[in-house]
Coordinates of C-alpha atoms and ligand atoms in Angstrom, one line a residue:
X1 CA -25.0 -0.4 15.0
X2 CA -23.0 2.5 16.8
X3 CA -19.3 2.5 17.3
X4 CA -18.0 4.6 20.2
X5 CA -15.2 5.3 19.3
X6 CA -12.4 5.1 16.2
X7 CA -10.8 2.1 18.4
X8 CA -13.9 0.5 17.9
X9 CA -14.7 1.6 14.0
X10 CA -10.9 0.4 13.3
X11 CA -11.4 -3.0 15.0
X12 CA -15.1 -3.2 12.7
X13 CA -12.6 -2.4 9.5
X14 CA -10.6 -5.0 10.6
X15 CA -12.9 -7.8 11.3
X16 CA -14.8 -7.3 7.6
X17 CA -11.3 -7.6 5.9
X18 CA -11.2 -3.7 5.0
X19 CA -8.1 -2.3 6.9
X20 CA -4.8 -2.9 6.2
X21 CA -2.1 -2.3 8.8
X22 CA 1.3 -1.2 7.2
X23 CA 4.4 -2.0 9.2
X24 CA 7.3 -0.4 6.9
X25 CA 8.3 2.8 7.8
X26 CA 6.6 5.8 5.6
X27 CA 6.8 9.9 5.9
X28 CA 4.3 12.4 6.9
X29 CA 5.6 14.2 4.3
X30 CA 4.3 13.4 0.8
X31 CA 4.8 9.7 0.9
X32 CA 1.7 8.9 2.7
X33 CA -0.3 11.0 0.2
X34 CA 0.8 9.0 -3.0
X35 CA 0.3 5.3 -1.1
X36 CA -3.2 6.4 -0.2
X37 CA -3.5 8.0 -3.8
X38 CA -3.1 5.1 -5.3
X39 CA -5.4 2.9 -2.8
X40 CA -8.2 5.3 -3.4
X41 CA -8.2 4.7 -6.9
X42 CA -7.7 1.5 -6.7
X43 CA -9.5 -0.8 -9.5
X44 CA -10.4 2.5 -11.4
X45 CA -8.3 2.4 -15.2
X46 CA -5.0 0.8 -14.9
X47 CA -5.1 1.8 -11.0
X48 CA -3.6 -1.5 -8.7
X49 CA -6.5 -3.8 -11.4
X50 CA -5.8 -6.5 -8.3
X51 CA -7.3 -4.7 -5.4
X52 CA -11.3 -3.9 -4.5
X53 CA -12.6 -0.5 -5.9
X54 CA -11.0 2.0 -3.3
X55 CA -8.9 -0.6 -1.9
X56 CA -8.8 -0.6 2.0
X57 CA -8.6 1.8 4.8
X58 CA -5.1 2.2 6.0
X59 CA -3.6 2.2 9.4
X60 CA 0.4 3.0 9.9
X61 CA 1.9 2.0 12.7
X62 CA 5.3 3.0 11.9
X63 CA 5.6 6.5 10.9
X64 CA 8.6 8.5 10.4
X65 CA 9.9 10.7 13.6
X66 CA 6.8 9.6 15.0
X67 CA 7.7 6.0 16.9
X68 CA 4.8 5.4 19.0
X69 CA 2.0 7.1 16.3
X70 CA -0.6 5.3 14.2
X71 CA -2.3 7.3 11.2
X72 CA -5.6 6.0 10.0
X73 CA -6.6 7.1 6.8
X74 CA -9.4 5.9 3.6
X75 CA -11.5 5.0 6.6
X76 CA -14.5 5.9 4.3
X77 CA -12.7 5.3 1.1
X78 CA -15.2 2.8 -0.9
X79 CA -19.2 2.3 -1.1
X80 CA -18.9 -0.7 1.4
X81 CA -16.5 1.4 3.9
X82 CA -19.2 4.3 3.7
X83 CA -21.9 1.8 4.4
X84 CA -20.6 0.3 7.6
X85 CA -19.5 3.6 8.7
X86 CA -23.1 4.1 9.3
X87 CA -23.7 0.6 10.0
X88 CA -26.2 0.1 7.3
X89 CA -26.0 -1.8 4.0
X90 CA -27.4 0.5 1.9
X91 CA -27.4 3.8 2.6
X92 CA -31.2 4.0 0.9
X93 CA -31.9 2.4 4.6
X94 CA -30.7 6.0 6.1
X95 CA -32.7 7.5 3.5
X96 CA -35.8 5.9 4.4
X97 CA -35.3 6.1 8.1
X98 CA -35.4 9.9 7.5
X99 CA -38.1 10.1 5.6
X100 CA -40.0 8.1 8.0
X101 CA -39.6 10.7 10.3
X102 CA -40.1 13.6 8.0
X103 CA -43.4 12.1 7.1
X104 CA -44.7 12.4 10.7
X105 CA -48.2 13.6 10.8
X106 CA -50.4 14.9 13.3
X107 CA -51.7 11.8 15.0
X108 CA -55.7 11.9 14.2
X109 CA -56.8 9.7 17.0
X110 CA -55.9 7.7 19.8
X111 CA -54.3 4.5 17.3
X112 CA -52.0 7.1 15.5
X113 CA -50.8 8.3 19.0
X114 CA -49.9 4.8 20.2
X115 CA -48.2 4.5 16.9
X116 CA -46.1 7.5 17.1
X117 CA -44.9 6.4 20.1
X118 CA -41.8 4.1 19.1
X119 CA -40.5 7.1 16.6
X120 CA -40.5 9.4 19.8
X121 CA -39.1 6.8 22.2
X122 CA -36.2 6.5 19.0
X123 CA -36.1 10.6 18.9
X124 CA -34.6 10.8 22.4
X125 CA -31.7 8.4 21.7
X126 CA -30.7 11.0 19.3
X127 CA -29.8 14.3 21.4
X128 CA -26.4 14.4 23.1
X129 CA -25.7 13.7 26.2
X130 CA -22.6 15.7 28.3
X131 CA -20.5 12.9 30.8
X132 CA -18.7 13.8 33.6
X133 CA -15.4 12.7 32.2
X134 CA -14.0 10.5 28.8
X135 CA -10.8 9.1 27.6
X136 CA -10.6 12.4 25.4
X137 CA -9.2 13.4 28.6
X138 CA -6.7 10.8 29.6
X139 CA -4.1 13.2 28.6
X140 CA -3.9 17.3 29.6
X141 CA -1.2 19.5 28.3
X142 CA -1.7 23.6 28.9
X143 CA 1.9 23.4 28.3
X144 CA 5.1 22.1 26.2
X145 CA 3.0 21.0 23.6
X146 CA 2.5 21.0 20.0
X147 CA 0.6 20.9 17.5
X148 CA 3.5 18.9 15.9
X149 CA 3.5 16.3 18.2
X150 CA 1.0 14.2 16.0
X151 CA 2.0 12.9 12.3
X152 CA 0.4 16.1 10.3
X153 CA 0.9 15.2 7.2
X154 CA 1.8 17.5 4.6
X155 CA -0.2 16.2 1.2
X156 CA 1.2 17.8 -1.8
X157 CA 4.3 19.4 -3.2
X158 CA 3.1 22.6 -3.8
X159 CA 1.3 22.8 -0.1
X160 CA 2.2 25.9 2.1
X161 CA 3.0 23.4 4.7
X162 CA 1.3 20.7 7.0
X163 CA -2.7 20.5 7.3
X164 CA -5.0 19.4 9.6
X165 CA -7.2 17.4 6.6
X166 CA -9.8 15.4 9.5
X167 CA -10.6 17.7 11.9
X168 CA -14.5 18.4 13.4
X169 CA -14.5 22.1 14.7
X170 CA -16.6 22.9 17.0
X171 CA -18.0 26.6 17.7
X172 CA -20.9 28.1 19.4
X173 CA -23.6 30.4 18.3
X174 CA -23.5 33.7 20.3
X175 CA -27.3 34.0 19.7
X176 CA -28.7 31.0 20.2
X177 CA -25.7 29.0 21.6
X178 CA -26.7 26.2 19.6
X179 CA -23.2 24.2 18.4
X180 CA -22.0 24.0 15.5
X181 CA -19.6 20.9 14.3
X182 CA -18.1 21.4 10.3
X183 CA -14.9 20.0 9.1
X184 CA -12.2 22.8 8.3
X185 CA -8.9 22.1 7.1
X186 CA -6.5 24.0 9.4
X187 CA -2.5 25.0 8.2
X188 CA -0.2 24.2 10.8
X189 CA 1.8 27.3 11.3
X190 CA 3.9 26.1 14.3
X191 CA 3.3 24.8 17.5
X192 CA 0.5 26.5 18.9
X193 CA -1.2 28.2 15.4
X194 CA -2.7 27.0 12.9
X195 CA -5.2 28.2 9.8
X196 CA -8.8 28.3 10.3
X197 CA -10.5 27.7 6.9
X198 CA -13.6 28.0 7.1
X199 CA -15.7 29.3 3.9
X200 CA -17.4 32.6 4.1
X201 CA -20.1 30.8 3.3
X202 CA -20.4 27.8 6.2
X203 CA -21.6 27.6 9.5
X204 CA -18.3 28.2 11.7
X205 CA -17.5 31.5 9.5
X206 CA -21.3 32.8 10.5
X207 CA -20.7 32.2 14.3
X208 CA -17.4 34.2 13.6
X209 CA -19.4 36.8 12.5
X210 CA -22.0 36.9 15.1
X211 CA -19.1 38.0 17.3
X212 CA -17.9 40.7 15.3
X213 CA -21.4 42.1 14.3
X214 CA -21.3 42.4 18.3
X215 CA -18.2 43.3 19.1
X216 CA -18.9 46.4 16.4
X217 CA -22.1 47.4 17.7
X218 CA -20.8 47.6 21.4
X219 CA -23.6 46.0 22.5
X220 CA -25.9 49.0 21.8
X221 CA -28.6 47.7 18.5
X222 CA -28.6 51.7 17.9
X223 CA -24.9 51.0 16.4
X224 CA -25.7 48.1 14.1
X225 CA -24.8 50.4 11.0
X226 CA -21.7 50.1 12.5
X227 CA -21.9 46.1 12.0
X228 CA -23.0 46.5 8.4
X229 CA -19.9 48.2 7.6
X230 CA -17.6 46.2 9.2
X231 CA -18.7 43.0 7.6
X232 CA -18.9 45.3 4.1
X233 CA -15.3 45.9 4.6
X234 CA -13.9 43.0 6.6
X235 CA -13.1 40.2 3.9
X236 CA -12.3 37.0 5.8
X237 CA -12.1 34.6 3.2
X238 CA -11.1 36.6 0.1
X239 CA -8.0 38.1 -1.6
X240 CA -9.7 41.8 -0.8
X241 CA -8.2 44.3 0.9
X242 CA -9.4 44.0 4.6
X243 CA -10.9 46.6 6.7
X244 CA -11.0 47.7 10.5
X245 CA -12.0 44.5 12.6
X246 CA -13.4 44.9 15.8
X247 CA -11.4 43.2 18.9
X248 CA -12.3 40.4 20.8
X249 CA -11.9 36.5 20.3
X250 CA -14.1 33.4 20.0
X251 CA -13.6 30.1 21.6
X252 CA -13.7 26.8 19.3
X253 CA -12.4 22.8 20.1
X254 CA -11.1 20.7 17.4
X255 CA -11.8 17.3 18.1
X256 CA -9.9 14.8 15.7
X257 CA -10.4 11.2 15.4
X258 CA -14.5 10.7 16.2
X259 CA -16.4 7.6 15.4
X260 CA -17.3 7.7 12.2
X261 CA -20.8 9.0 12.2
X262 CA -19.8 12.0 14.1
X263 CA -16.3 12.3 11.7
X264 CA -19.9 12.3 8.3
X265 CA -22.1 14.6 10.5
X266 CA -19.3 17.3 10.0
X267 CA -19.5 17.3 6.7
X268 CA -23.0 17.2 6.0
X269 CA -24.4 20.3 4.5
X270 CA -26.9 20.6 7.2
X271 CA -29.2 23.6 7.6
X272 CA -27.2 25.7 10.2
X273 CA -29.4 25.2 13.4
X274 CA -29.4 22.0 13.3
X275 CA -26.7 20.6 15.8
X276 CA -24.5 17.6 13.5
X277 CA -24.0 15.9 17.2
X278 CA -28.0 15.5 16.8
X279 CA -27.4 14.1 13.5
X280 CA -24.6 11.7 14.5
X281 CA -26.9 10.5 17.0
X282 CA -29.5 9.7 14.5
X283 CA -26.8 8.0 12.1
X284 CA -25.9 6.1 15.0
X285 CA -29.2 6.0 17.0
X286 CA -27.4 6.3 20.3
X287 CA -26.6 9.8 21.8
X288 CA -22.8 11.3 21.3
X289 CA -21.1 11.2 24.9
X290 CA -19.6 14.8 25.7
X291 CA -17.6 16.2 28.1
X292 CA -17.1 19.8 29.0
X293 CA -13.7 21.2 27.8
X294 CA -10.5 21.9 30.1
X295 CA -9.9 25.6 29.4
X296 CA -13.0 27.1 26.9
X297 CA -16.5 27.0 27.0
X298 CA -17.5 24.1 24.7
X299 CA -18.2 20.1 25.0
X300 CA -16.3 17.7 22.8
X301 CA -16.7 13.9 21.8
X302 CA -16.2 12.2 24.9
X303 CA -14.2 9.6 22.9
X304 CA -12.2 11.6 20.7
X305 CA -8.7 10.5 20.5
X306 CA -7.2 14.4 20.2
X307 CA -9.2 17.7 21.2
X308 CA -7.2 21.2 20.6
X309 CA -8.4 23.6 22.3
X310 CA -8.2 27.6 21.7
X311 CA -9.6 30.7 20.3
X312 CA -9.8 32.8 17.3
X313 CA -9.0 36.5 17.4
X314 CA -11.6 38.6 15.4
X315 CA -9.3 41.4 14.2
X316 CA -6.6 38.6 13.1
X317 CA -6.3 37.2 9.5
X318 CA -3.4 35.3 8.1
X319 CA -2.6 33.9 4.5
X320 CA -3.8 30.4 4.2
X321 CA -2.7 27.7 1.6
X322 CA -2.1 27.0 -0.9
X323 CA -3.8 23.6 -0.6
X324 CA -3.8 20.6 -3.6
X325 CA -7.6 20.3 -2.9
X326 CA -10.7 18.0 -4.2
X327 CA -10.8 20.0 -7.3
X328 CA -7.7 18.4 -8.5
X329 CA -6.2 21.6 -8.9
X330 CA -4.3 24.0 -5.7
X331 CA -6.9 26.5 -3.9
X332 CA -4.6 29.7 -4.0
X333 CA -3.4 31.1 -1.0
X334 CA -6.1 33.3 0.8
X335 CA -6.4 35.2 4.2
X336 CA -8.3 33.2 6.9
X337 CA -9.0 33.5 10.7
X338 CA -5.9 32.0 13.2
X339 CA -6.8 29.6 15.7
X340 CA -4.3 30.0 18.9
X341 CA -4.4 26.6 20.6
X342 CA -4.2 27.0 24.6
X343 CA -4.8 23.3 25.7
X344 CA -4.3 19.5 24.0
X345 CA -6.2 16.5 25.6
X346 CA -5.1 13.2 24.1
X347 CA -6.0 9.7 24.8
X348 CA -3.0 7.3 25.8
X349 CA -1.8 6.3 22.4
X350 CA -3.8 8.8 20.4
X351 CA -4.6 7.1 16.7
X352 CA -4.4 10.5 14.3
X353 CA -7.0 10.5 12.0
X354 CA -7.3 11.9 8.5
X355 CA -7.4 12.4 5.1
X356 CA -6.1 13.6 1.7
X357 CA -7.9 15.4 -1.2
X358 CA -6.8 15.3 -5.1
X359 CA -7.6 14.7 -8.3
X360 CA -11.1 12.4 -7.6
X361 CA -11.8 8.9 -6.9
X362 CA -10.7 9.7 -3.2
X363 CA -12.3 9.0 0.1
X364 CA -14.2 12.1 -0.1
X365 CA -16.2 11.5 -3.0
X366 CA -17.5 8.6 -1.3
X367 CA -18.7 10.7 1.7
X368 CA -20.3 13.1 -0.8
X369 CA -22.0 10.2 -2.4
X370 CA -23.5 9.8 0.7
X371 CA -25.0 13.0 1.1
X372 CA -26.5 12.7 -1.9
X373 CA -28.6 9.6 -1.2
X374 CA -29.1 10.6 2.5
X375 CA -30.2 14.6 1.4
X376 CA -33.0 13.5 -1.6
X377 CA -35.8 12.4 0.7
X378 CA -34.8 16.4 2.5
X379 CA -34.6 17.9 -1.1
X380 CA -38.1 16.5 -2.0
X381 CA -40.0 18.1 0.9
X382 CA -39.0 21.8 -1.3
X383 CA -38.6 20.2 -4.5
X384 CA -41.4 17.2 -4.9
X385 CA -40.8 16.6 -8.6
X386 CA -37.8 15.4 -8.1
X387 CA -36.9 11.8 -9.2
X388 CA -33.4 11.4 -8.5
X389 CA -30.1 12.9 -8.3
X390 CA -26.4 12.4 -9.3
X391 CA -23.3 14.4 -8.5
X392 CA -20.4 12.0 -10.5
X393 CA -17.1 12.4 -8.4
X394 CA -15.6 14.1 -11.4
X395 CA -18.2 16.8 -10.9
X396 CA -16.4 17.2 -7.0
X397 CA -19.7 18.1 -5.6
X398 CA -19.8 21.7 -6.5
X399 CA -19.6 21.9 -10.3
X400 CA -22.2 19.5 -11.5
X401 CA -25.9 17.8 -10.5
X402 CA -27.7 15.8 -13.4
X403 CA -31.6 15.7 -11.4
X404 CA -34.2 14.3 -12.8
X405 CA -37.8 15.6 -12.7
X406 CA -41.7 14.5 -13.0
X407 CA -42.8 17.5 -15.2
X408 CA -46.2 18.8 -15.3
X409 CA -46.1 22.5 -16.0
X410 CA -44.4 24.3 -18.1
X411 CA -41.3 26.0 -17.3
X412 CA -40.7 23.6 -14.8
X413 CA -37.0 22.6 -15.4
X414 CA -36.0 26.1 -14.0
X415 CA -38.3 26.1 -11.1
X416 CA -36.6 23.3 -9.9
X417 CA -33.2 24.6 -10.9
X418 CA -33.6 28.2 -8.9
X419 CA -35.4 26.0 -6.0
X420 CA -31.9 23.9 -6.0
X421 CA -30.0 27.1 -6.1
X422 CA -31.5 28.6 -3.2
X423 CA -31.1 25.2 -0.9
X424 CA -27.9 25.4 1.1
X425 CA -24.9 24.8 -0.1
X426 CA -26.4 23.1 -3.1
X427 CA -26.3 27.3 -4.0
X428 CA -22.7 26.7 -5.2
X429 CA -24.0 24.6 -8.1
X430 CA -22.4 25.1 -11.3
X431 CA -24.1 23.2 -13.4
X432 CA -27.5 21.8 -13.0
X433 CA -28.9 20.0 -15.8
X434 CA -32.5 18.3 -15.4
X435 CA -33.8 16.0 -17.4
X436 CA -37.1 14.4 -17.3
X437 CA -38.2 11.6 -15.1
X438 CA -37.4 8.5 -18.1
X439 CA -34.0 9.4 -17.9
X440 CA -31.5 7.3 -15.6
X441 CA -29.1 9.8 -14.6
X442 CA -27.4 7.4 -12.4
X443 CA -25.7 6.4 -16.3
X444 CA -23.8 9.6 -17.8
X445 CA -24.0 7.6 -21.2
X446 CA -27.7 7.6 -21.1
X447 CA -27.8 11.5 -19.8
X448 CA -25.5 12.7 -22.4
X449 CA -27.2 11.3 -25.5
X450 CA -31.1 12.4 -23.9
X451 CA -29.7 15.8 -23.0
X452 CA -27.9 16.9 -25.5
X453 CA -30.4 15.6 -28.3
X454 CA -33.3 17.4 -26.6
X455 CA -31.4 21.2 -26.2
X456 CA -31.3 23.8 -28.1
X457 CA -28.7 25.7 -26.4
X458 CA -29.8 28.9 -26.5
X459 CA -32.7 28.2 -25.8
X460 CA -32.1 25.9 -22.8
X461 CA -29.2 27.2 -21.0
X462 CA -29.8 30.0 -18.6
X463 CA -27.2 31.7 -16.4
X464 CA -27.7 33.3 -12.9
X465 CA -24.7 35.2 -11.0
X466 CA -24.7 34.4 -7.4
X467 CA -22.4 32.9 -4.5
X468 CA -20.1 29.9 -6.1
X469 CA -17.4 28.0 -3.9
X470 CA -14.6 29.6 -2.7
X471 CA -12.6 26.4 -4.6
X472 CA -14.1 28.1 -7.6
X473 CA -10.9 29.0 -9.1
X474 CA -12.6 30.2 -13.2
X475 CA -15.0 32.7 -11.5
X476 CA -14.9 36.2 -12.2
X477 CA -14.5 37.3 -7.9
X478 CA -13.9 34.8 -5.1
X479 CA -17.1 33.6 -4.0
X480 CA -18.6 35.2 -6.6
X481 CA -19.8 34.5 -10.3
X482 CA -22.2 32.9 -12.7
X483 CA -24.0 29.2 -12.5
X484 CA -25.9 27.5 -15.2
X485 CA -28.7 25.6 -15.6
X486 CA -29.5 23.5 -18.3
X487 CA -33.7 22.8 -19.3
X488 CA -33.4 19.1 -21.3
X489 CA -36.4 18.3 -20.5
X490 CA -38.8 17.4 -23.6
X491 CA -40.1 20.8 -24.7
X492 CA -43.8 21.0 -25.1
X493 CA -45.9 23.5 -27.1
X494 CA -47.1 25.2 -24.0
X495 CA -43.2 25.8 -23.7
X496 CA -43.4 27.7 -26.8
X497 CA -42.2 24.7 -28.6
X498 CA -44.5 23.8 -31.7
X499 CA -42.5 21.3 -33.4
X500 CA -43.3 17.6 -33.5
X501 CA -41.4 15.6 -30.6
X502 CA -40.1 12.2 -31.9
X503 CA -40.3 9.2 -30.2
X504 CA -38.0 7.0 -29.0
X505 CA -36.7 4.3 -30.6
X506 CA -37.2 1.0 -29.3
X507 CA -38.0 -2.4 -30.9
X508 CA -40.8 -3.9 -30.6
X509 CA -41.7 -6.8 -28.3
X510 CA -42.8 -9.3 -30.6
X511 CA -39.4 -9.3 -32.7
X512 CA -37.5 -9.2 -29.4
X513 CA -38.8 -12.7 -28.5
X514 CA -38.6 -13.9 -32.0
X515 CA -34.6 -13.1 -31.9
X516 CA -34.5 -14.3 -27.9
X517 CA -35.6 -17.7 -28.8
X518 CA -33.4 -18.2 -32.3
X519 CA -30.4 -16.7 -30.3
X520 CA -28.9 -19.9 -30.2
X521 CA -29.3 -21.1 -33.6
X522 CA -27.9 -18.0 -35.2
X523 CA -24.6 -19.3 -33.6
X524 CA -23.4 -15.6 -32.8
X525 CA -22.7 -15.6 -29.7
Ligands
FMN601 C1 -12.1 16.2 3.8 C2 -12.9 17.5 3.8 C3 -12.3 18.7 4.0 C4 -13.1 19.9 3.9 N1 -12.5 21.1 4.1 C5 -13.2 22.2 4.2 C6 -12.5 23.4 4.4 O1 -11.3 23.5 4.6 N2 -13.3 24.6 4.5 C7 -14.7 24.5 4.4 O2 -15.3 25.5 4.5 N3 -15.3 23.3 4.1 C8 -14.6 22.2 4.0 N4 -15.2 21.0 3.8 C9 -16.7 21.0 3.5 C10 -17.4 21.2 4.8 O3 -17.0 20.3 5.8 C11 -18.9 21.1 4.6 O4 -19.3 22.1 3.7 C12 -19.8 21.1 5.8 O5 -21.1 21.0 5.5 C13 -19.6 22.4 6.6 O6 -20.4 22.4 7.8 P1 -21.3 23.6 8.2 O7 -22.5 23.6 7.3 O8 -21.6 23.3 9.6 O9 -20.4 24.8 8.1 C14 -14.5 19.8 3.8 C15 -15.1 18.6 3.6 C16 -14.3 17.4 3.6 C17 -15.0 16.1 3.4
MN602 MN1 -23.5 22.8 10.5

């Protein structure tokens, strides 16, 4: 099931019961935060106990200074929302559709041929498609416009201003001109500028860089020293001093307000050559409609309901944030790369789209829970021991993964903790613990009694220094500092560990039925 657009998405939430449209009048500014802080933790403690876990998505149709404006927001905000975003009802079904395809062999004979012909027949629904025109388009402003003129919100008292929380920003590779679609909050600065965060780390930073490794070496390979320096010195993305920058700009499109399997694809950590509008089109197994943009050299979501247009200026940095992020806490102010937008195209009516991040439950957790389920089939073609995985909310992604392992060598445990390490952004791991494969690690209750009983900590707990987020506000540099992995696995005497294991306890059968039967009797209960 494919929606084609938010209209659609919205009319989906409304038909299963899950949106709720709000006709008071409410404020950009803060108040929209706290009403959708409290519907995403709905049902959680002493949260609104009367309303469904996450509560439903919200649509405003009345917001303040904005008269004919609609903000949607929580679209994703609960398990069930996340589910019929990709039109599934579990998202193990998305698993197991990609690991279907993953597990394509070469076809031995005619009969495997035949039967590999359905998956490829389903592979060419997936790749985009570029239209002549789309509603994206409905409305074109080069001029007089702003920014501004949508309900921005700003999320949190202590926020430098109004963010962008929803966007999906689109960039090309210089190398391979392969694109490039990663959600980036952007700072509204006024009406044409805004922030453009992304991490050193991420996709959209790397295309940034491809232009200035370029624009450093002249175009002559005989200069690339001259590239090594200038990304040595150039800090985009940290509170170090900058250096020289080479001129020249880059082109990106912001579209906001995608169907929703295009809004997941930009968040997915994918690896970085593969195109997220080739992954929307498997979520959705239909192909994303494009159209060429109005005034740079990029294709958008044919159905988006806004598209900024612009470019970003190499030798230009400009303090971003701070931001009341997903960590809970603010992500200090930083300097980050300036978008200048040169063009808007709207539809009639546009619906803005977005989001807010805090202190977890909120909607983003739930997309995160998603890329966990989707990304284990992916992490067991480098990591095939692995059982399962859990990344709790409370953990926001980043700072904790409880993975449980079949073990059958020894030393395993940090094998698989490096291997997760080196995988994408899975690098910014804090806190890996693995345990072994009889431990649910989907129940913290059950992973905190195994693992701590089975450490010795000094024994078990190694530390490695490497790249951490750049929300990593503890670590010793930005973007830099030390991770930790924790071996709870049962320790074995090839492990060095000569001591007798004991066993679990569990009662035994027999008395279980005895008790089972005279349950009754004993009038307990
Ligand atoms: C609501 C939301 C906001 C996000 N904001 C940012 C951001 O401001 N900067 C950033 O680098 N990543 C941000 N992320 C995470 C990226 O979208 C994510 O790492 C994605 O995989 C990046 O895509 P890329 O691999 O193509 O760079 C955000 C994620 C969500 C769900
Ligand atoms: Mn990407």
């Amino acid at each position: 099931m494919a929606y084609d657009d938010l209209r659609e998405w919205i009319a989906a939430l409304d038909r299963a019961g899950e949106l709720k449209r709000v006709h008071a009048e409410v404020d950009p500014i803060l108040e929209i935060t706290e009403i959708a802080d409290r519907v995403s933790k709905a049902g959680r403690g002493n949260h609104l106990p009367k309303m469904r876990p996450g509560g439903p998505a919200l649509l405003f149709q009345n917001v303040k200074g904005y008269p004919r404006s609609q903000v949607l927001i929580n679209q994703f905000g609960s398990p069930r929302r996340m589910n019929a975003a990709l039109g599934v009802d579990s998202l193990d079904e998305v698993a197991n559709r990609l690991r279907q395809f993953l597990d394509v062999k070469s076809p031995q004979g005619f009969l495997d041929k035949v039967k590999m012909l359905p998956m490829l027949a389903d592979m060419g629904k997936f790749f985009p498609k570029t239209v002549s025109n789309g509603p994206c388009q409905e409305i074109v402003k080069t001029e007089n416009f702003s920014v501004l003129d949508f309900p921005v919100l700003q999320c949190w008292p202590k926020d430098a201003g109004r963010f962008i929380t929803l966007p999906c920003v689109i960039t090309r590779d210089p190398r391979t001109g392969k694109r490039n679609v990663g959600m980036y909050r952007m700072q509204v600065y006024d009406a044409t500028t805004t922030g453009m965060h992304w991490q050193r780390q991420k996709v959209g930073a790397e295309h940034y860089r491809e232009r200035m490794r370029a624009a450093a070496a002249g175009g002559d390979p005989a200069r690339s020293s001259a590239a090594v320096d200038v990304m040595a010195r150039s800090s985009g993305g940290s509170r170090l001093p900058g250096g020289d920058r080479p001129a020249g700009k880059m082109e990106v499109a912001v579209a906001i307000g995608t169907d929703p399997a295009l809004t997941f694809a930009a968040i997915v950590p994918a690896p970085p050559d593969v195109e997220e509008f080739l992954i929307a089109g498997f979520l959705r197994e239909k192909p994303v409609e494009l159209v060429n943009c109005k005034t740079v050299d990029l294709e958008v979501p044919a159905t988006a309901e806004i598209v900024l247009e612009g470019y970003v200026n190499l030798d230009e940095l400009r303090t971003e944030g701070p931001f009341g992020d997903h960590t809970g806490f603010y992500s200090l102010e930083d300097e980050y790369p300036v978008l200048h937008v040169t063009c808007i195209t709207h539809r009639k009516d546009p619906i803005y789209s977005t989001t807010i991040v805090g202190k977890p439950p909120m909607e983003d957790g739930w997309m995160g829970k998603a890329v966990e389920r989707i990304f284990l089939p992916l992490m067991r073609l480098t990591i095939p021991e692995l059982v399962d995985i859990n990344l709790p909310v409370e953990g926001i992604f980043h700072n904790l993964m409880i993975v449980s392992i079949r073990k059958s060598y020894p030393g395993q445990a940090r094998k698989v903790m490096n291997a997760v390490w080196s995988l994408g952004q899975a690098m910014f791991t804090k806190c890996i613990v693995v345990v072994d494969e009889d431990v649910n690690v989907q129940d913290p209750g059950e992973v905190v009694l195994k693992a701590l009983n089975h450490i010795d900590p000094e024994r078990d707990i190694q530390f490695v220094l490497g790249p951490v987020d750049s929300l990593d506000h503890a670590s010793r540099l930005p973007d830099y500092g030390s991770k930790m992995g924790i071996d709870a696995t049962r320790k074995w005497p090839s492990e060095g560990f000569s001591r007798p294991w004991p066993d679990e306890i569990t009662m035994d059968a027999k008395t279980k039925a005895l008790v089972d039967k005279k349950w009754k009797e004993l009038g307990i209960e």
